[in-house]
Short mmCIF file of N, CA and C in Angstrom, two decimals:
data_model
loop_
_atom_site.label_atom_id
_atom_site.label_comp_id
_atom_site.label_asym_id
_atom_site.label_seq_id
_atom_site.Cartn_x
_atom_site.Cartn_y
_atom_site.Cartn_z
N MET A 1 -98.75 32.97 -28.91
CA MET A 1 -99.78 34.02 -28.48
C MET A 1 -99.88 33.93 -26.92
N ILE A 2 -99.91 32.72 -26.44
CA ILE A 2 -100.00 32.49 -25.05
C ILE A 2 -98.81 33.24 -24.29
N GLY A 3 -97.60 33.01 -24.86
CA GLY A 3 -96.42 33.66 -24.27
C GLY A 3 -96.47 35.16 -24.35
N GLY A 4 -96.99 35.67 -25.36
CA GLY A 4 -97.15 37.06 -25.59
C GLY A 4 -98.19 37.66 -24.59
N LEU A 5 -99.24 36.90 -24.45
CA LEU A 5 -100.27 37.35 -23.45
C LEU A 5 -99.77 37.29 -21.96
N ASN A 6 -98.73 36.41 -21.80
CA ASN A 6 -98.18 36.37 -20.32
C ASN A 6 -97.03 37.25 -20.16
N GLY A 7 -96.78 38.14 -21.15
CA GLY A 7 -95.80 39.18 -21.01
C GLY A 7 -94.47 38.89 -21.66
N ASP A 8 -94.28 37.83 -22.40
CA ASP A 8 -93.05 37.50 -23.01
C ASP A 8 -92.84 38.27 -24.29
N ALA A 9 -92.08 39.39 -24.25
CA ALA A 9 -91.96 40.25 -25.41
C ALA A 9 -91.33 39.51 -26.58
N ALA A 10 -90.39 38.73 -26.35
CA ALA A 10 -89.74 38.02 -27.49
C ALA A 10 -90.75 37.12 -28.21
N ALA A 11 -91.56 36.45 -27.41
CA ALA A 11 -92.55 35.56 -28.01
C ALA A 11 -93.55 36.37 -28.80
N TRP A 12 -93.94 37.58 -28.25
CA TRP A 12 -94.89 38.38 -28.99
C TRP A 12 -94.29 38.90 -30.22
N ARG A 13 -92.99 39.44 -30.34
CA ARG A 13 -92.37 39.79 -31.54
C ARG A 13 -92.31 38.70 -32.53
N ALA A 14 -91.98 37.41 -32.06
CA ALA A 14 -91.89 36.34 -33.03
C ALA A 14 -93.16 36.02 -33.59
N LEU A 15 -94.25 36.07 -32.79
CA LEU A 15 -95.62 35.71 -33.31
C LEU A 15 -95.96 36.72 -34.40
N LEU A 16 -95.81 38.01 -34.17
CA LEU A 16 -96.15 39.04 -35.18
C LEU A 16 -95.32 38.81 -36.44
N SER A 17 -94.08 38.41 -36.18
CA SER A 17 -93.18 38.27 -37.35
C SER A 17 -93.54 37.04 -38.20
N GLU A 18 -93.98 36.03 -37.47
CA GLU A 18 -94.36 34.79 -38.17
C GLU A 18 -95.73 34.89 -38.87
N LEU A 19 -96.65 35.76 -38.44
CA LEU A 19 -97.89 35.96 -38.95
C LEU A 19 -97.81 36.65 -40.38
N ARG A 20 -96.77 37.39 -40.66
CA ARG A 20 -96.65 38.13 -41.92
C ARG A 20 -96.84 37.37 -43.14
N ALA A 21 -96.10 36.25 -43.26
CA ALA A 21 -96.24 35.38 -44.55
C ALA A 21 -97.72 34.87 -44.69
N PRO A 22 -98.21 34.14 -43.65
CA PRO A 22 -99.53 33.64 -43.84
C PRO A 22 -100.70 34.59 -44.15
N LEU A 23 -100.43 35.87 -43.52
CA LEU A 23 -101.45 36.87 -43.75
C LEU A 23 -101.31 37.34 -45.26
N GLY A 24 -100.01 37.45 -45.67
CA GLY A 24 -99.76 37.85 -47.09
C GLY A 24 -100.44 36.91 -47.99
N ALA A 25 -100.21 35.66 -47.79
CA ALA A 25 -100.81 34.71 -48.69
C ALA A 25 -102.41 34.73 -48.54
N PHE A 26 -102.91 34.90 -47.52
CA PHE A 26 -104.35 34.94 -47.27
C PHE A 26 -104.97 36.17 -48.06
N PHE A 27 -104.37 37.34 -47.97
CA PHE A 27 -104.88 38.56 -48.73
C PHE A 27 -104.59 38.35 -50.15
N ARG A 28 -103.37 38.00 -50.59
CA ARG A 28 -103.15 37.81 -52.02
C ARG A 28 -104.16 36.82 -52.71
N ARG A 29 -104.36 35.73 -52.09
CA ARG A 29 -105.28 34.77 -52.57
C ARG A 29 -106.79 35.28 -52.75
N ARG A 30 -107.20 36.14 -51.81
CA ARG A 30 -108.46 36.66 -51.91
C ARG A 30 -108.66 38.00 -52.60
N MET A 31 -107.55 38.72 -52.58
CA MET A 31 -107.72 40.17 -53.06
C MET A 31 -106.97 40.47 -54.37
N GLY A 32 -105.97 39.57 -54.65
CA GLY A 32 -105.17 39.85 -55.88
C GLY A 32 -104.40 41.11 -55.78
N ASP A 33 -104.51 41.85 -56.89
CA ASP A 33 -103.89 43.12 -57.03
C ASP A 33 -104.86 44.38 -56.69
N ARG A 34 -106.02 44.11 -56.11
CA ARG A 34 -107.02 45.16 -55.94
C ARG A 34 -106.62 46.12 -54.89
N VAL A 35 -105.95 45.66 -53.92
CA VAL A 35 -105.50 46.56 -52.80
C VAL A 35 -104.07 46.32 -52.39
N ASP A 36 -103.49 47.10 -51.63
CA ASP A 36 -102.11 47.08 -51.25
C ASP A 36 -102.08 45.96 -50.12
N VAL A 37 -101.59 44.88 -50.30
CA VAL A 37 -101.59 43.75 -49.45
C VAL A 37 -100.76 44.10 -48.19
N GLU A 38 -99.64 44.74 -48.43
CA GLU A 38 -98.74 45.19 -47.23
C GLU A 38 -99.54 45.98 -46.33
N ASP A 39 -100.39 47.00 -46.79
CA ASP A 39 -101.19 47.75 -45.88
C ASP A 39 -102.12 46.90 -45.06
N LEU A 40 -102.78 45.93 -45.75
CA LEU A 40 -103.65 44.94 -44.95
C LEU A 40 -102.97 44.16 -43.91
N ILE A 41 -101.69 43.70 -44.26
CA ILE A 41 -100.98 42.99 -43.29
C ILE A 41 -100.55 43.79 -42.07
N GLN A 42 -100.23 45.08 -42.27
CA GLN A 42 -99.92 45.99 -41.16
C GLN A 42 -101.14 46.26 -40.33
N GLU A 43 -102.26 46.48 -41.06
CA GLU A 43 -103.53 46.76 -40.28
C GLU A 43 -103.92 45.68 -39.43
N THR A 44 -103.76 44.43 -39.99
CA THR A 44 -104.11 43.26 -39.25
C THR A 44 -103.19 42.97 -38.07
N LEU A 45 -101.91 43.18 -38.20
CA LEU A 45 -100.94 43.04 -37.10
C LEU A 45 -101.23 44.06 -36.01
N ILE A 46 -101.62 45.25 -36.38
CA ILE A 46 -101.96 46.26 -35.42
C ILE A 46 -103.19 45.87 -34.64
N ALA A 47 -104.16 45.30 -35.41
CA ALA A 47 -105.41 44.89 -34.80
C ALA A 47 -105.22 43.72 -33.87
N VAL A 48 -104.35 42.74 -34.28
CA VAL A 48 -104.01 41.60 -33.41
C VAL A 48 -103.43 42.15 -32.12
N HIS A 49 -102.51 43.04 -32.30
CA HIS A 49 -101.93 43.74 -31.07
C HIS A 49 -102.91 44.38 -30.20
N ALA A 50 -103.76 45.18 -30.83
CA ALA A 50 -104.76 45.95 -30.00
C ALA A 50 -105.89 45.13 -29.40
N LYS A 51 -106.16 44.08 -30.06
CA LYS A 51 -107.32 43.30 -29.66
C LYS A 51 -106.80 41.85 -28.96
N ARG A 52 -105.63 41.92 -28.61
CA ARG A 52 -104.99 40.57 -28.10
C ARG A 52 -105.79 40.05 -26.81
N ALA A 53 -106.32 41.05 -26.13
CA ALA A 53 -107.06 40.73 -24.89
C ALA A 53 -108.32 40.05 -25.14
N THR A 54 -108.83 40.04 -26.35
CA THR A 54 -110.14 39.45 -26.70
C THR A 54 -109.86 37.94 -27.05
N TYR A 55 -108.67 37.53 -27.22
CA TYR A 55 -108.41 36.10 -27.59
C TYR A 55 -108.67 35.19 -26.43
N ASP A 56 -109.41 34.11 -26.69
CA ASP A 56 -109.69 33.19 -25.65
C ASP A 56 -108.75 31.93 -25.91
N PRO A 57 -107.78 31.78 -25.00
CA PRO A 57 -106.84 30.69 -25.20
C PRO A 57 -107.51 29.25 -25.34
N ALA A 58 -108.79 29.07 -24.94
CA ALA A 58 -109.48 27.84 -25.07
C ALA A 58 -109.84 27.60 -26.57
N LEU A 59 -109.76 28.56 -27.36
CA LEU A 59 -110.21 28.39 -28.64
C LEU A 59 -108.98 28.46 -29.64
N PRO A 60 -109.10 27.97 -30.92
CA PRO A 60 -108.02 27.95 -31.77
C PRO A 60 -107.49 29.33 -32.16
N PHE A 61 -106.17 29.56 -32.08
CA PHE A 61 -105.68 30.88 -32.38
C PHE A 61 -105.83 31.24 -33.85
N THR A 62 -105.64 30.22 -34.81
CA THR A 62 -105.75 30.47 -36.18
C THR A 62 -107.09 31.08 -36.53
N ALA A 63 -108.19 30.46 -35.92
CA ALA A 63 -109.61 30.96 -36.25
C ALA A 63 -109.78 32.42 -35.80
N TRP A 64 -109.16 32.79 -34.69
CA TRP A 64 -109.24 34.13 -34.17
C TRP A 64 -108.48 35.11 -35.14
N VAL A 65 -107.29 34.74 -35.45
CA VAL A 65 -106.51 35.61 -36.46
C VAL A 65 -107.24 35.61 -37.73
N HIS A 66 -107.84 34.48 -38.20
CA HIS A 66 -108.53 34.59 -39.49
C HIS A 66 -109.72 35.61 -39.44
N ALA A 67 -110.46 35.62 -38.27
CA ALA A 67 -111.53 36.56 -38.18
C ALA A 67 -111.01 37.99 -38.11
N VAL A 68 -109.91 38.28 -37.54
CA VAL A 68 -109.30 39.62 -37.53
C VAL A 68 -108.93 40.01 -38.99
N ALA A 69 -108.24 39.09 -39.63
CA ALA A 69 -107.77 39.32 -41.01
C ALA A 69 -109.03 39.53 -41.96
N ARG A 70 -110.02 38.79 -41.78
CA ARG A 70 -111.24 38.88 -42.63
C ARG A 70 -111.85 40.28 -42.36
N HIS A 71 -111.99 40.72 -41.15
CA HIS A 71 -112.57 42.07 -41.00
C HIS A 71 -111.70 43.14 -41.67
N LYS A 72 -110.32 43.03 -41.62
CA LYS A 72 -109.45 44.02 -42.22
C LYS A 72 -109.59 43.94 -43.70
N MET A 73 -109.77 42.77 -44.25
CA MET A 73 -110.03 42.55 -45.70
C MET A 73 -111.37 43.32 -46.16
N ILE A 74 -112.35 43.14 -45.40
CA ILE A 74 -113.60 43.84 -45.70
C ILE A 74 -113.43 45.27 -45.58
N ASP A 75 -112.74 45.78 -44.51
CA ASP A 75 -112.47 47.30 -44.44
C ASP A 75 -111.58 47.74 -45.72
N GLY A 76 -110.70 46.98 -46.20
CA GLY A 76 -109.95 47.23 -47.31
C GLY A 76 -110.85 47.36 -48.64
N LEU A 77 -111.76 46.49 -48.73
CA LEU A 77 -112.74 46.41 -49.86
C LEU A 77 -113.60 47.62 -49.80
N ARG A 78 -114.04 47.98 -48.61
CA ARG A 78 -115.01 49.24 -48.47
C ARG A 78 -114.29 50.47 -48.86
N ARG A 79 -112.95 50.58 -48.45
CA ARG A 79 -112.18 51.69 -48.83
C ARG A 79 -111.95 51.81 -50.39
N GLU A 80 -111.69 50.59 -50.89
CA GLU A 80 -111.42 50.61 -52.33
C GLU A 80 -112.72 51.01 -53.10
N ALA A 81 -113.85 50.61 -52.66
CA ALA A 81 -115.12 50.89 -53.23
C ALA A 81 -115.43 52.35 -53.32
N ARG A 82 -114.91 53.13 -52.30
CA ARG A 82 -115.07 54.55 -52.22
C ARG A 82 -114.14 55.40 -53.13
N ARG A 83 -113.18 54.74 -53.57
CA ARG A 83 -112.17 55.49 -54.51
C ARG A 83 -112.64 55.57 -55.87
N PRO A 84 -112.58 56.76 -56.55
CA PRO A 84 -112.97 56.81 -57.88
C PRO A 84 -112.00 56.11 -58.78
N THR A 85 -112.56 55.40 -59.75
CA THR A 85 -111.62 54.55 -60.56
C THR A 85 -111.54 55.05 -62.08
N ALA A 86 -112.52 56.04 -62.43
CA ALA A 86 -112.50 56.45 -63.76
C ALA A 86 -111.32 57.57 -63.84
N PRO A 87 -110.65 57.55 -65.06
CA PRO A 87 -109.58 58.63 -65.28
C PRO A 87 -110.30 59.99 -65.36
N LEU A 88 -109.53 60.97 -64.86
CA LEU A 88 -110.05 62.34 -64.76
C LEU A 88 -110.60 62.90 -66.15
N GLU A 89 -109.97 62.48 -67.20
CA GLU A 89 -110.46 62.82 -68.61
C GLU A 89 -111.83 62.33 -68.87
N ALA A 90 -112.34 61.31 -68.27
CA ALA A 90 -113.61 60.72 -68.53
C ALA A 90 -114.64 61.46 -67.72
N ALA A 91 -114.29 62.38 -66.89
CA ALA A 91 -115.22 63.06 -66.10
C ALA A 91 -115.97 64.09 -66.86
N GLY A 92 -115.39 64.53 -67.91
CA GLY A 92 -116.09 65.54 -68.78
C GLY A 92 -115.88 66.90 -68.15
N ASP A 93 -116.63 67.86 -68.86
CA ASP A 93 -116.50 69.26 -68.42
C ASP A 93 -117.48 69.59 -67.28
N PRO A 94 -117.07 69.98 -66.00
CA PRO A 94 -117.85 70.20 -64.97
C PRO A 94 -118.84 71.37 -65.18
N ALA A 95 -118.43 72.26 -65.99
CA ALA A 95 -119.28 73.41 -66.45
C ALA A 95 -120.06 73.18 -67.65
N GLY A 96 -120.10 71.94 -68.11
CA GLY A 96 -120.70 71.59 -69.32
C GLY A 96 -122.18 71.61 -69.31
N ASP A 97 -122.77 71.08 -70.27
CA ASP A 97 -124.29 71.10 -70.51
C ASP A 97 -125.03 70.46 -69.31
N HIS A 98 -126.06 71.06 -68.89
CA HIS A 98 -126.84 70.53 -67.83
C HIS A 98 -128.06 69.83 -68.37
N THR A 99 -128.61 68.84 -67.75
CA THR A 99 -129.74 68.14 -68.25
C THR A 99 -131.09 68.72 -67.66
N VAL A 100 -132.15 68.25 -68.14
CA VAL A 100 -133.41 68.58 -67.55
C VAL A 100 -133.58 68.24 -66.09
N GLU A 101 -132.94 67.04 -65.76
CA GLU A 101 -133.01 66.55 -64.44
C GLU A 101 -132.29 67.42 -63.52
N ASP A 102 -131.18 68.03 -64.03
CA ASP A 102 -130.45 69.05 -63.09
C ASP A 102 -131.37 70.25 -62.82
N GLY A 103 -132.09 70.73 -63.80
CA GLY A 103 -132.99 71.85 -63.56
C GLY A 103 -134.14 71.51 -62.54
N ALA A 104 -134.60 70.26 -62.78
CA ALA A 104 -135.79 69.79 -61.92
C ALA A 104 -135.22 69.66 -60.48
N MET A 105 -133.96 69.17 -60.34
CA MET A 105 -133.43 68.96 -58.98
C MET A 105 -133.20 70.36 -58.29
N ARG A 106 -132.74 71.30 -59.09
CA ARG A 106 -132.52 72.56 -58.43
C ARG A 106 -133.80 73.24 -57.98
N ARG A 107 -134.83 73.10 -58.85
CA ARG A 107 -136.16 73.60 -58.51
C ARG A 107 -136.76 72.89 -57.38
N ASP A 108 -136.59 71.59 -57.21
CA ASP A 108 -137.04 70.87 -55.97
C ASP A 108 -136.37 71.33 -54.70
N LEU A 109 -134.99 71.51 -54.92
CA LEU A 109 -134.18 71.89 -53.81
C LEU A 109 -134.50 73.27 -53.37
N SER A 110 -134.78 74.21 -54.29
CA SER A 110 -135.30 75.56 -53.92
C SER A 110 -136.66 75.55 -53.22
N ARG A 111 -137.57 74.67 -53.66
CA ARG A 111 -138.84 74.47 -53.08
C ARG A 111 -138.79 74.06 -51.63
N VAL A 112 -137.99 73.05 -51.42
CA VAL A 112 -137.67 72.44 -50.10
C VAL A 112 -137.14 73.52 -49.14
N LEU A 113 -136.03 74.17 -49.59
CA LEU A 113 -135.28 75.18 -48.81
C LEU A 113 -136.07 76.38 -48.55
N SER A 114 -137.15 76.59 -49.37
CA SER A 114 -138.02 77.83 -49.12
C SER A 114 -138.78 77.71 -47.86
N LEU A 115 -138.89 76.44 -47.37
CA LEU A 115 -139.66 76.18 -46.14
C LEU A 115 -138.89 76.74 -44.85
N LEU A 116 -137.66 77.20 -45.06
CA LEU A 116 -136.90 77.65 -43.84
C LEU A 116 -136.85 79.14 -44.01
N PRO A 117 -136.55 79.81 -42.83
CA PRO A 117 -136.21 81.18 -42.76
C PRO A 117 -135.11 81.58 -43.78
N VAL A 118 -135.11 82.79 -44.24
CA VAL A 118 -134.11 83.20 -45.21
C VAL A 118 -132.60 83.04 -44.78
N ARG A 119 -132.36 83.48 -43.61
CA ARG A 119 -130.98 83.42 -43.10
C ARG A 119 -130.54 81.96 -43.05
N GLN A 120 -131.37 80.99 -42.49
CA GLN A 120 -131.08 79.67 -42.31
C GLN A 120 -130.87 79.01 -43.64
N ARG A 121 -131.81 79.36 -44.60
CA ARG A 121 -131.76 78.81 -45.96
C ARG A 121 -130.46 79.11 -46.64
N ARG A 122 -130.09 80.39 -46.52
CA ARG A 122 -128.84 80.91 -47.20
C ARG A 122 -127.59 80.18 -46.62
N LEU A 123 -127.67 80.02 -45.36
CA LEU A 123 -126.50 79.40 -44.59
C LEU A 123 -126.32 77.97 -45.06
N ILE A 124 -127.47 77.17 -45.15
CA ILE A 124 -127.47 75.85 -45.67
C ILE A 124 -127.00 75.73 -47.06
N GLU A 125 -127.46 76.65 -47.88
CA GLU A 125 -127.07 76.71 -49.25
C GLU A 125 -125.48 77.03 -49.48
N ASP A 126 -125.04 77.90 -48.71
CA ASP A 126 -123.56 78.13 -48.64
C ASP A 126 -122.82 76.92 -48.25
N VAL A 127 -123.21 76.24 -47.34
CA VAL A 127 -122.42 75.17 -46.84
C VAL A 127 -122.69 73.89 -47.56
N ARG A 128 -123.87 73.46 -47.75
CA ARG A 128 -124.25 72.24 -48.47
C ARG A 128 -124.36 72.23 -50.00
N VAL A 129 -124.64 73.41 -50.57
CA VAL A 129 -124.77 73.52 -52.02
C VAL A 129 -123.45 74.00 -52.60
N HIS A 130 -122.99 75.14 -52.10
CA HIS A 130 -121.91 75.82 -52.69
C HIS A 130 -120.53 75.32 -52.13
N GLY A 131 -120.53 74.60 -51.06
CA GLY A 131 -119.30 73.93 -50.62
C GLY A 131 -118.47 74.76 -49.77
N LEU A 132 -119.01 75.97 -49.20
CA LEU A 132 -118.10 76.72 -48.31
C LEU A 132 -117.87 75.89 -46.96
N SER A 133 -116.76 76.19 -46.38
CA SER A 133 -116.65 75.56 -44.96
C SER A 133 -117.57 76.32 -44.03
N MET A 134 -117.77 75.65 -42.86
CA MET A 134 -118.70 76.30 -41.86
C MET A 134 -118.06 77.55 -41.42
N ALA A 135 -116.76 77.67 -41.26
CA ALA A 135 -116.24 78.96 -40.85
C ALA A 135 -116.40 79.96 -41.84
N GLU A 136 -116.27 79.68 -43.09
CA GLU A 136 -116.45 80.75 -44.21
C GLU A 136 -117.94 81.24 -44.23
N ALA A 137 -118.86 80.25 -44.20
CA ALA A 137 -120.29 80.56 -44.22
C ALA A 137 -120.68 81.35 -42.93
N ALA A 138 -120.08 81.05 -41.77
CA ALA A 138 -120.38 81.74 -40.60
C ALA A 138 -119.98 83.29 -40.73
N GLU A 139 -118.70 83.38 -41.22
CA GLU A 139 -118.18 84.70 -41.37
C GLU A 139 -119.00 85.56 -42.37
N ARG A 140 -119.41 84.90 -43.42
CA ARG A 140 -120.22 85.59 -44.47
C ARG A 140 -121.57 86.07 -43.90
N HIS A 141 -122.16 85.23 -42.97
CA HIS A 141 -123.44 85.68 -42.38
C HIS A 141 -123.35 86.33 -41.08
N GLY A 142 -122.09 86.70 -40.61
CA GLY A 142 -121.87 87.36 -39.40
C GLY A 142 -122.28 86.69 -38.13
N MET A 143 -121.90 85.41 -38.12
CA MET A 143 -122.18 84.42 -37.06
C MET A 143 -121.00 83.83 -36.53
N THR A 144 -120.95 83.25 -35.33
CA THR A 144 -119.81 82.44 -34.95
C THR A 144 -119.93 81.09 -35.58
N GLU A 145 -118.87 80.39 -35.73
CA GLU A 145 -118.94 79.07 -36.30
C GLU A 145 -119.89 78.10 -35.64
N GLY A 146 -119.82 78.22 -34.28
CA GLY A 146 -120.73 77.24 -33.51
C GLY A 146 -122.21 77.60 -33.73
N ALA A 147 -122.51 78.84 -33.86
CA ALA A 147 -123.93 79.30 -34.05
C ALA A 147 -124.28 78.75 -35.54
N ALA A 148 -123.52 78.83 -36.47
CA ALA A 148 -123.72 78.45 -37.87
C ALA A 148 -123.93 76.95 -37.81
N LYS A 149 -123.19 76.11 -37.16
CA LYS A 149 -123.32 74.77 -37.04
C LYS A 149 -124.71 74.41 -36.49
N VAL A 150 -125.05 75.08 -35.42
CA VAL A 150 -126.34 74.78 -34.80
C VAL A 150 -127.47 75.20 -35.81
N SER A 151 -127.38 76.33 -36.42
CA SER A 151 -128.39 76.72 -37.33
C SER A 151 -128.52 75.74 -38.46
N VAL A 152 -127.43 75.31 -39.02
CA VAL A 152 -127.46 74.30 -40.18
C VAL A 152 -128.12 72.99 -39.65
N HIS A 153 -127.66 72.54 -38.49
CA HIS A 153 -128.09 71.28 -38.03
C HIS A 153 -129.67 71.38 -37.73
N ARG A 154 -130.09 72.41 -37.17
CA ARG A 154 -131.48 72.64 -36.82
C ARG A 154 -132.36 72.76 -38.11
N GLY A 155 -131.85 73.50 -39.07
CA GLY A 155 -132.56 73.64 -40.40
C GLY A 155 -132.70 72.30 -41.04
N LEU A 156 -131.63 71.56 -41.07
CA LEU A 156 -131.69 70.23 -41.80
C LEU A 156 -132.71 69.28 -41.01
N LYS A 157 -132.70 69.38 -39.77
CA LYS A 157 -133.55 68.55 -38.98
C LYS A 157 -134.97 68.94 -39.23
N ALA A 158 -135.29 70.28 -39.29
CA ALA A 158 -136.58 70.76 -39.53
C ALA A 158 -137.06 70.33 -41.01
N LEU A 159 -136.17 70.41 -41.93
CA LEU A 159 -136.47 69.92 -43.29
C LEU A 159 -136.76 68.51 -43.34
N MET A 160 -136.02 67.74 -42.59
CA MET A 160 -136.32 66.25 -42.61
C MET A 160 -137.64 65.95 -41.93
N GLU A 161 -138.00 66.68 -40.93
CA GLU A 161 -139.32 66.46 -40.36
C GLU A 161 -140.49 66.89 -41.30
N ARG A 162 -140.27 68.00 -41.91
CA ARG A 162 -141.34 68.54 -42.81
C ARG A 162 -141.54 67.65 -44.06
N VAL A 163 -140.36 67.29 -44.69
CA VAL A 163 -140.42 66.53 -45.92
C VAL A 163 -140.90 65.08 -45.66
N SER A 164 -140.48 64.45 -44.57
CA SER A 164 -140.86 63.16 -44.31
C SER A 164 -142.40 63.07 -43.97
N LEU A 165 -143.01 64.13 -43.46
CA LEU A 165 -144.45 64.18 -43.22
C LEU A 165 -145.24 64.26 -44.49
N ARG A 166 -144.60 64.81 -45.45
CA ARG A 166 -145.34 65.04 -46.79
C ARG A 166 -145.27 63.88 -47.73
N THR A 167 -144.37 62.99 -47.45
CA THR A 167 -144.15 61.79 -48.45
C THR A 167 -145.00 60.67 -48.04
#
């Protein structure tokens, strides 16, 4: 590491190459088959390269690398937690039966959105409820995309202020 920090390119390549096996063992021991270990190794090596200036030569190098690897492992776990794990068949029919809670949620949403001017309400419904892109919603309402973004932002901000005062 010290050689690499001093500009020795061969030492730097050797260090990155030598880190692969211990990093692989570190991730496999903690993660098993849950994530792609090779991806975590690559991300860690990139982070070591990008953050090498933060290494203090007075401290143990292994502790510094361990901290970088641990952060990358946590990032990998977070990414994994966001991925759906149920098979598509288990999702059911998206147009299937709706529950009473669905109706209550739609009623509450309509009530809250009714606090806004009609044009702003419809724009928010198009973007946030119906899933139109900002450009599609802007075109539909005869606005520029920038104006639509501002309107949606201001409308949501106004709703947050109004609803938070009532609760």
